[in-house]
Amino acid sequence: MPELPEVEVVRRGLQPAVTNAVVTGVEVFDERSLRRHAPAGGAFAEQLVGRRILAAVRRGKFLWLPLESDRALVIHLGMSGQVLLRNPGAADDRMLRIRLTLEHPSRGELWVNFVDQRIFGSMAVDTMVATSDGLPGGYSGMATAHAVWQDHIPGQVAHIARDPIDPSFSARAFFTALAQKKTGIKRALLDQNLISGIGNIYADEALFAARIHYEQPAASLSRAKATTLLAAVRTILHRALAEGGTSFDAQYVNVNGQAGYFAHSLEAYGRQGHPCSRCGTLIVREQFMNRGSHFCPHCQRLTRPRPGSEGPPR
DNA sequence: GAACTATCCTGGGTGC
DNA sequence: TGCACCCAGGATAGTT
């Protein structure tokens, strides 16, 4: 399931291939993959053909390609989306939903195939808006030359919080928001308006690393515990990124169709019935938010705040 | 307004 | 072998 590390791997693969390339063709094989495209802004293909792509940018699980206009091609992989680079004439990938044909100044013609089994992902062309804080809209890997697109963000992504490996991410703002959440900590981690890029897998892994029960009320965490959790989130995301992301099956691959290796490093997710690496207690899987939650019932205990100790982290 | 739930969607796995 | 059913989960609209 593509979460932040998997999307970043895709972004890194796309960047050299699409930057400065011009879109010369668009083929939509399944209109459902345009669910997030607002037709009022114009037909999908019409807004792309003839436009030059300026970069590949990511915030959380959203990826976008700023165009030489006031718009961007927004890509969300959903659960099973893949962006694959192919040579023109290559056999169609299974579940191919959309194909872009690009002309790159040095690489020549190239196909960008959007493949999606479950059609939870999408492509859309959206208008760019200025970021509310004036800071870069997302991570592009380009720290130097300032361009207009850098402090802009697609309108449909503007409500998404910054992700924890974004240099502009504010830990203080995150702790403050957490302290006001009456919900469980895992639900808070999955709330993309609070902190982005974390999905079910990395939420379980971070909570395991920080020894926090998934239903622990977010507001009950001390500042020290919240700091530990944020550090665990960052460590796990960086490790997953270094290992090319998490692949269980063919549902996640990079732009060249290669799988990541982080699935071998998982300590909690998908390990129900296996012993905890710390204490040997069997990892448990419980139903949570229409999905699974994996944890060690010994290391990750639900604790009640002591009288007088509850309240926002200080 | 916040918290929570249902819905979208389909290939693969399992059981009969 | 073939069929029916269940499972996975990100984003968001709808409900409480």
Short mmCIF file of C-alpha atoms (C1' of nucleotides) in Angstrom, two decimals:
data_model
loop_
_atom_site.label_atom_id
_atom_site.label_comp_id
_atom_site.label_asym_id
_atom_site.label_seq_id
_atom_site.Cartn_x
_atom_site.Cartn_y
_atom_site.Cartn_z
CA MET A 1 0.00 0.00 0.00
CA PRO A 2 1.70 3.20 -1.08
CA GLU A 3 2.41 5.44 1.89
CA LEU A 4 4.95 8.26 2.12
CA PRO A 5 8.14 6.22 1.43
CA GLU A 6 6.58 4.43 -1.53
CA VAL A 7 5.29 7.69 -3.03
CA GLU A 8 8.69 9.33 -2.52
CA VAL A 9 10.38 6.42 -4.31
CA VAL A 10 8.00 6.96 -7.22
CA ARG A 11 8.65 10.72 -7.17
CA ARG A 12 12.41 10.17 -7.29
CA GLY A 13 12.02 7.82 -10.20
CA LEU A 14 9.77 10.18 -12.10
CA GLN A 15 11.72 13.38 -11.56
CA PRO A 16 14.56 12.93 -14.06
CA ALA A 17 12.26 11.39 -16.65
CA VAL A 18 9.48 13.98 -16.62
CA THR A 19 11.14 17.29 -15.71
CA ASN A 20 11.20 19.52 -18.80
CA ALA A 21 9.31 16.92 -20.83
CA VAL A 22 6.29 18.02 -22.89
CA VAL A 23 3.05 16.05 -22.85
CA THR A 24 2.29 15.02 -26.42
CA GLY A 25 -0.51 12.53 -25.84
CA VAL A 26 -3.05 11.36 -23.28
CA GLU A 27 -5.07 8.13 -23.40
CA VAL A 28 -7.71 7.44 -20.73
CA PHE A 29 -8.71 3.78 -20.64
CA ASP A 30 -10.87 4.01 -17.51
CA GLU A 31 -12.71 7.22 -16.63
CA ARG A 32 -13.00 6.09 -12.99
CA SER A 33 -9.34 6.96 -12.56
CA LEU A 34 -10.30 10.60 -13.18
CA ARG A 35 -12.65 10.66 -10.18
CA ARG A 36 -10.76 13.56 -8.59
CA HIS A 37 -10.57 15.55 -11.82
CA ALA A 38 -13.03 18.47 -11.84
CA PRO A 39 -14.42 18.64 -15.39
CA ALA A 40 -15.44 22.25 -14.80
CA GLY A 41 -11.77 23.19 -15.17
CA GLY A 42 -11.61 21.67 -18.64
CA ALA A 43 -11.17 18.23 -20.16
CA PHE A 44 -8.31 16.22 -18.66
CA ALA A 45 -6.39 15.62 -21.87
CA GLU A 46 -6.88 19.15 -23.21
CA GLN A 47 -5.22 20.63 -20.15
CA LEU A 48 -2.17 18.41 -20.50
CA VAL A 49 -1.32 18.14 -24.19
CA GLY A 50 1.29 20.66 -25.24
CA ARG A 51 2.23 21.52 -21.65
CA ARG A 52 5.76 21.23 -20.26
CA ILE A 53 6.27 19.50 -16.90
CA LEU A 54 8.42 21.52 -14.51
CA ALA A 55 9.13 19.10 -11.65
CA ALA A 56 7.85 16.19 -9.56
CA VAL A 57 6.65 17.27 -6.11
CA ARG A 58 5.22 15.36 -3.13
CA ARG A 59 3.40 16.13 0.09
CA GLY A 60 2.41 13.11 2.17
CA LYS A 61 0.93 10.57 -0.23
CA PHE A 62 0.03 13.15 -2.88
CA LEU A 63 2.29 13.62 -5.87
CA TRP A 64 1.99 16.37 -8.45
CA LEU A 65 3.73 17.50 -11.62
CA PRO A 66 3.58 21.32 -11.95
CA LEU A 67 2.86 22.34 -15.51
CA GLU A 68 4.00 25.35 -17.49
CA SER A 69 0.68 26.97 -16.67
CA ASP A 70 -1.14 27.69 -13.40
CA ARG A 71 -2.00 24.01 -13.03
CA ALA A 72 -0.52 20.68 -12.07
CA LEU A 73 -1.16 17.02 -12.77
CA VAL A 74 -2.08 15.56 -9.37
CA ILE A 75 -1.47 11.84 -8.82
CA HIS A 76 -2.69 9.76 -5.89
CA LEU A 77 -1.81 6.07 -5.86
CA GLY A 78 -4.60 5.05 -3.49
CA MET A 79 -4.06 1.45 -2.44
CA SER A 80 -2.83 -0.14 -5.62
CA GLY A 81 -1.77 2.63 -7.97
CA GLN A 82 1.51 2.43 -9.89
CA VAL A 83 3.26 4.91 -12.16
CA LEU A 84 5.44 3.03 -14.63
CA LEU A 85 7.89 4.41 -17.19
CA ARG A 86 7.75 2.48 -20.45
CA ASN A 87 9.34 2.75 -23.85
CA PRO A 88 6.84 3.57 -26.63
CA GLY A 89 5.40 0.42 -28.14
CA ALA A 90 5.80 -1.65 -24.99
CA ALA A 91 3.02 -4.16 -24.29
CA ASP A 92 0.16 -2.73 -22.21
CA ASP A 93 0.44 -3.30 -18.47
CA ARG A 94 -2.45 -5.13 -16.79
CA MET A 95 -4.94 -2.71 -15.21
CA LEU A 96 -3.62 0.16 -17.32
CA ARG A 97 -5.99 3.09 -16.67
CA ILE A 98 -4.23 6.13 -18.16
CA ARG A 99 -1.22 6.62 -20.41
CA LEU A 100 0.69 9.85 -20.97
CA THR A 101 3.10 10.19 -23.87
CA LEU A 102 5.96 12.58 -23.16
CA GLU A 103 8.69 14.08 -25.31
CA HIS A 104 11.80 14.70 -23.23
CA PRO A 105 14.50 17.05 -24.60
CA SER A 106 17.30 14.55 -24.05
CA ARG A 107 15.56 11.19 -23.47
CA GLY A 108 13.18 11.35 -26.40
CA GLU A 109 9.70 9.82 -26.35
CA LEU A 110 8.49 8.05 -23.24
CA TRP A 111 5.28 6.54 -21.89
CA VAL A 112 4.05 7.15 -18.35
CA ASN A 113 1.56 4.39 -17.52
CA PHE A 114 -0.85 4.81 -14.62
CA VAL A 115 -1.80 1.32 -13.50
CA ASP A 116 -4.35 0.74 -10.72
CA GLN A 117 -6.01 -2.51 -9.77
CA ARG A 118 -8.55 -1.27 -7.21
CA ILE A 119 -9.11 2.19 -8.69
CA PHE A 120 -8.71 3.95 -5.35
CA GLY A 121 -6.00 6.05 -6.96
CA SER A 122 -6.51 8.84 -9.46
CA MET A 123 -5.07 11.45 -11.74
CA ALA A 124 -6.44 14.99 -11.99
CA VAL A 125 -5.45 18.35 -13.37
CA ASP A 126 -5.91 21.01 -10.72
CA THR A 127 -5.26 24.71 -10.28
CA MET A 128 -2.28 25.70 -8.14
CA VAL A 129 -2.89 28.01 -5.17
CA ALA A 130 -0.36 29.81 -2.98
CA THR A 131 0.59 27.96 0.21
CA SER A 132 -0.92 29.47 3.34
CA ASP A 133 2.51 29.83 5.02
CA GLY A 134 4.46 30.98 1.96
CA LEU A 135 6.76 27.96 2.30
CA PRO A 136 7.34 25.29 -0.37
CA GLY A 137 4.18 23.34 -1.12
CA GLY A 138 5.94 20.01 -1.01
CA TYR A 139 9.22 18.19 -1.46
CA SER A 140 10.69 18.39 -4.95
CA GLY A 141 14.35 17.60 -4.34
CA MET A 142 15.14 21.04 -5.77
CA ALA A 143 16.41 23.35 -3.06
CA THR A 144 18.04 25.93 -5.30
CA ALA A 145 16.48 28.11 -8.00
CA HIS A 146 13.20 29.62 -6.84
CA ALA A 147 10.25 29.09 -9.15
CA VAL A 148 6.64 30.18 -8.79
CA TRP A 149 5.40 26.57 -8.51
CA GLN A 150 7.54 25.97 -5.43
CA ASP A 151 5.41 28.00 -3.02
CA HIS A 152 2.17 26.84 -4.65
CA ILE A 153 0.18 23.67 -4.17
CA PRO A 154 -2.73 22.04 -6.03
CA GLY A 155 -6.03 23.21 -4.53
CA GLN A 156 -7.16 19.67 -3.70
CA VAL A 157 -3.95 19.05 -1.71
CA ALA A 158 -3.95 22.36 0.19
CA HIS A 159 -5.82 20.92 3.20
CA ILE A 160 -3.30 18.08 3.63
CA ALA A 161 -0.92 18.64 6.54
CA ARG A 162 2.84 18.64 6.01
CA ASP A 163 4.51 15.27 6.42
CA PRO A 164 7.05 14.54 9.18
CA ILE A 165 10.05 14.46 6.86
CA ASP A 166 9.14 17.83 5.31
CA PRO A 167 11.75 20.41 6.46
CA SER A 168 8.84 22.82 7.08
CA PHE A 169 6.96 20.37 9.33
CA SER A 170 6.28 21.95 12.74
CA ALA A 171 6.64 19.50 15.62
CA ARG A 172 5.30 22.12 17.99
CA ALA A 173 2.10 22.55 15.95
CA PHE A 174 1.75 18.75 15.75
CA PHE A 175 2.07 18.34 19.53
CA THR A 176 -0.45 21.14 20.10
CA ALA A 177 -2.96 19.56 17.71
CA LEU A 178 -2.40 16.14 19.29
CA ALA A 179 -3.14 17.55 22.72
CA GLN A 180 -6.54 18.72 21.53
CA LYS A 181 -7.53 15.39 19.97
CA LYS A 182 -10.09 13.42 21.91
CA THR A 183 -9.59 10.44 19.66
CA GLY A 184 -7.18 7.50 19.82
CA ILE A 185 -3.56 8.03 18.78
CA LYS A 186 -3.71 5.77 15.73
CA ARG A 187 -6.75 7.56 14.37
CA ALA A 188 -4.83 10.81 14.85
CA LEU A 189 -1.76 9.45 13.01
CA LEU A 190 -3.97 8.44 10.10
CA ASP A 191 -5.62 11.88 9.97
CA GLN A 192 -3.95 13.49 6.95
CA ASN A 193 -5.13 16.92 8.10
CA LEU A 194 -3.02 16.53 11.25
CA ILE A 195 0.09 14.81 9.88
CA SER A 196 0.36 13.37 6.38
CA GLY A 197 2.04 10.41 4.75
CA ILE A 198 1.32 7.82 7.45
CA GLY A 199 -0.91 4.89 6.56
CA ASN A 200 -1.93 1.75 8.39
CA ILE A 201 1.43 -0.03 8.06
CA TYR A 202 3.69 2.75 9.32
CA ALA A 203 1.20 3.79 12.03
CA ASP A 204 1.37 0.27 13.47
CA GLU A 205 5.16 0.19 13.16
CA ALA A 206 5.68 3.60 14.79
CA LEU A 207 3.31 2.79 17.67
CA PHE A 208 5.12 -0.51 18.19
CA ALA A 209 8.51 1.25 18.25
CA ALA A 210 7.23 3.87 20.70
CA ARG A 211 5.42 1.23 22.83
CA ILE A 212 2.07 2.99 22.60
CA HIS A 213 -1.31 1.25 22.35
CA TYR A 214 -3.23 2.27 19.23
CA GLU A 215 -6.28 3.34 21.23
CA GLN A 216 -4.35 5.44 23.72
CA PRO A 217 -6.11 8.82 23.74
CA ALA A 218 -3.95 11.25 21.76
CA ALA A 219 -4.39 14.01 24.33
CA SER A 220 -3.15 11.74 27.12
CA LEU A 221 0.37 11.46 25.70
CA SER A 222 3.01 13.39 27.60
CA ARG A 223 5.29 15.68 25.61
CA ALA A 224 8.08 13.15 26.12
CA LYS A 225 5.94 10.29 24.78
CA ALA A 226 4.72 12.37 21.84
CA THR A 227 8.33 13.28 21.06
CA THR A 228 9.30 9.60 21.16
CA LEU A 229 6.45 8.76 18.83
CA LEU A 230 7.36 11.47 16.31
CA ALA A 231 10.98 10.31 16.37
CA ALA A 232 9.81 6.72 15.77
CA VAL A 233 7.64 7.83 12.85
CA ARG A 234 10.57 9.66 11.26
CA THR A 235 13.02 6.81 11.82
CA ILE A 236 10.68 4.25 10.29
CA LEU A 237 9.82 6.43 7.30
CA HIS A 238 13.50 7.09 6.59
CA ARG A 239 14.37 3.41 6.94
CA ALA A 240 11.54 2.38 4.66
CA LEU A 241 12.64 4.99 2.12
CA ALA A 242 16.20 3.68 2.25
CA GLU A 243 14.93 0.17 1.56
CA GLY A 244 12.75 1.21 -1.35
CA GLY A 245 9.41 1.04 0.47
CA THR A 246 7.18 -1.84 1.53
CA SER A 247 5.98 -4.40 -1.02
CA PHE A 248 3.81 -7.36 -0.01
CA ASP A 249 2.86 -8.33 -3.53
CA ALA A 250 2.72 -6.64 -6.91
CA GLN A 251 0.63 -3.80 -5.46
CA TYR A 252 3.60 -1.51 -4.94
CA VAL A 253 6.60 -1.16 -7.24
CA ASN A 254 8.79 1.76 -8.28
CA VAL A 255 8.64 3.39 -11.73
CA ASN A 256 10.75 0.56 -13.14
CA GLY A 257 8.48 -2.15 -11.73
CA GLN A 258 10.84 -3.17 -8.89
CA ALA A 259 9.59 -4.04 -5.38
CA GLY A 260 10.87 -2.55 -2.09
CA TYR A 261 12.39 -4.54 0.76
CA PHE A 262 10.99 -2.93 3.93
CA ALA A 263 8.36 -5.68 4.35
CA HIS A 264 11.21 -7.84 5.74
CA SER A 265 11.83 -5.26 8.48
CA LEU A 266 8.26 -4.99 9.78
CA GLU A 267 7.94 -5.70 13.52
CA ALA A 268 4.16 -5.48 13.99
CA TYR A 269 2.16 -5.08 10.77
CA GLY A 270 1.12 -8.42 9.34
CA ARG A 271 2.92 -10.32 12.12
CA GLN A 272 -0.11 -11.44 14.13
CA GLY A 273 0.58 -14.78 15.79
CA HIS A 274 4.36 -14.23 15.65
CA PRO A 275 6.40 -13.44 18.78
CA CYS A 276 7.20 -9.85 19.62
CA SER A 277 10.89 -9.14 18.91
CA ARG A 278 11.22 -7.51 22.35
CA CYS A 279 9.34 -9.74 24.78
CA GLY A 280 8.19 -12.80 22.86
CA THR A 281 4.47 -12.18 23.46
CA LEU A 282 2.42 -13.01 20.37
CA ILE A 283 1.53 -10.02 18.20
CA VAL A 284 -2.22 -9.43 18.06
CA ARG A 285 -4.37 -8.12 15.23
CA GLU A 286 -7.58 -6.29 16.09
CA GLN A 287 -10.25 -4.80 13.86
CA PHE A 288 -9.94 -1.02 13.73
CA MET A 289 -11.52 1.51 11.35
CA ASN A 290 -12.46 -1.20 8.84
CA ARG A 291 -8.85 -2.41 8.77
CA GLY A 292 -6.39 -4.24 10.97
CA SER A 293 -4.36 -2.93 13.88
CA HIS A 294 -1.28 -4.93 14.91
CA PHE A 295 0.39 -4.57 18.29
CA CYS A 296 2.13 -6.34 21.16
CA PRO A 297 -0.33 -6.60 24.08
CA HIS A 298 2.58 -6.66 26.55
CA CYS A 299 4.77 -3.81 25.25
CA GLN A 300 1.89 -1.62 24.11
CA ARG A 301 -0.51 -1.35 27.01
CA LEU A 302 -3.42 1.04 27.20
CA THR A 303 -2.66 3.31 30.14
CA ARG A 304 -4.94 5.63 32.02
CA PRO A 305 -3.49 9.04 32.82
CA ARG A 306 -2.86 9.57 36.54
CA PRO A 307 -5.22 12.06 38.18
CA GLY A 308 -3.90 15.53 37.59
CA SER A 309 -1.39 14.42 34.94
CA GLU A 310 -3.71 14.57 31.93
CA GLY A 311 -3.89 17.55 29.65
CA PRO A 312 -1.94 18.93 26.74
CA PRO A 313 1.76 18.15 26.42
CA ARG A 314 3.82 20.97 27.78
"C1'" DG B 1 -17.28 21.35 14.81
"C1'" DA B 2 -15.50 16.99 16.05
"C1'" DA B 3 -15.78 12.17 15.89
"C1'" DC B 4 -17.13 8.33 13.67
"C1'" DT B 5 -18.96 5.26 9.79
"C1'" DA B 6 -19.94 3.82 5.10
"C1'" DT B 7 -18.56 3.72 0.54
"C1'" DC B 8 -15.77 3.17 -3.42
"C1'" DC B 9 -13.18 -0.94 -5.87
"C1'" DT B 10 -11.18 -5.61 -7.59
"C1'" DG B 11 -7.61 -9.49 -7.70
"C1'" DG B 12 -6.13 -13.04 -4.88
"C1'" DG B 13 -6.90 -16.38 -1.41
"C1'" DT B 14 -9.80 -19.67 0.87
"C1'" DG B 15 -13.47 -22.95 1.56
"C1'" DC B 16 -16.91 -25.82 -0.23
"C1'" DT C 1 -12.71 -27.16 -11.58
"C1'" DG C 2 -15.82 -23.59 -10.56
"C1'" DC C 3 -18.30 -20.74 -7.68
"C1'" DA C 4 -19.17 -17.68 -3.64
"C1'" DC C 5 -17.36 -15.14 -0.24
"C1'" DC C 6 -13.91 -12.49 2.34
"C1'" DC C 7 -10.01 -9.45 2.71
"C1'" DA C 8 -6.92 -5.51 1.99
"C1'" DG C 9 -7.25 0.14 3.11
"C1'" DG C 10 -6.82 5.94 1.55
"C1'" DA C 11 -9.77 9.53 1.00
"C1'" DT C 12 -14.01 11.58 1.56
"C1'" DA C 13 -19.05 12.18 1.88
"C1'" DG C 14 -22.45 11.45 5.00
"C1'" DT C 15 -24.16 10.68 9.69
"C1'" DT C 16 -24.20 11.15 14.63
#
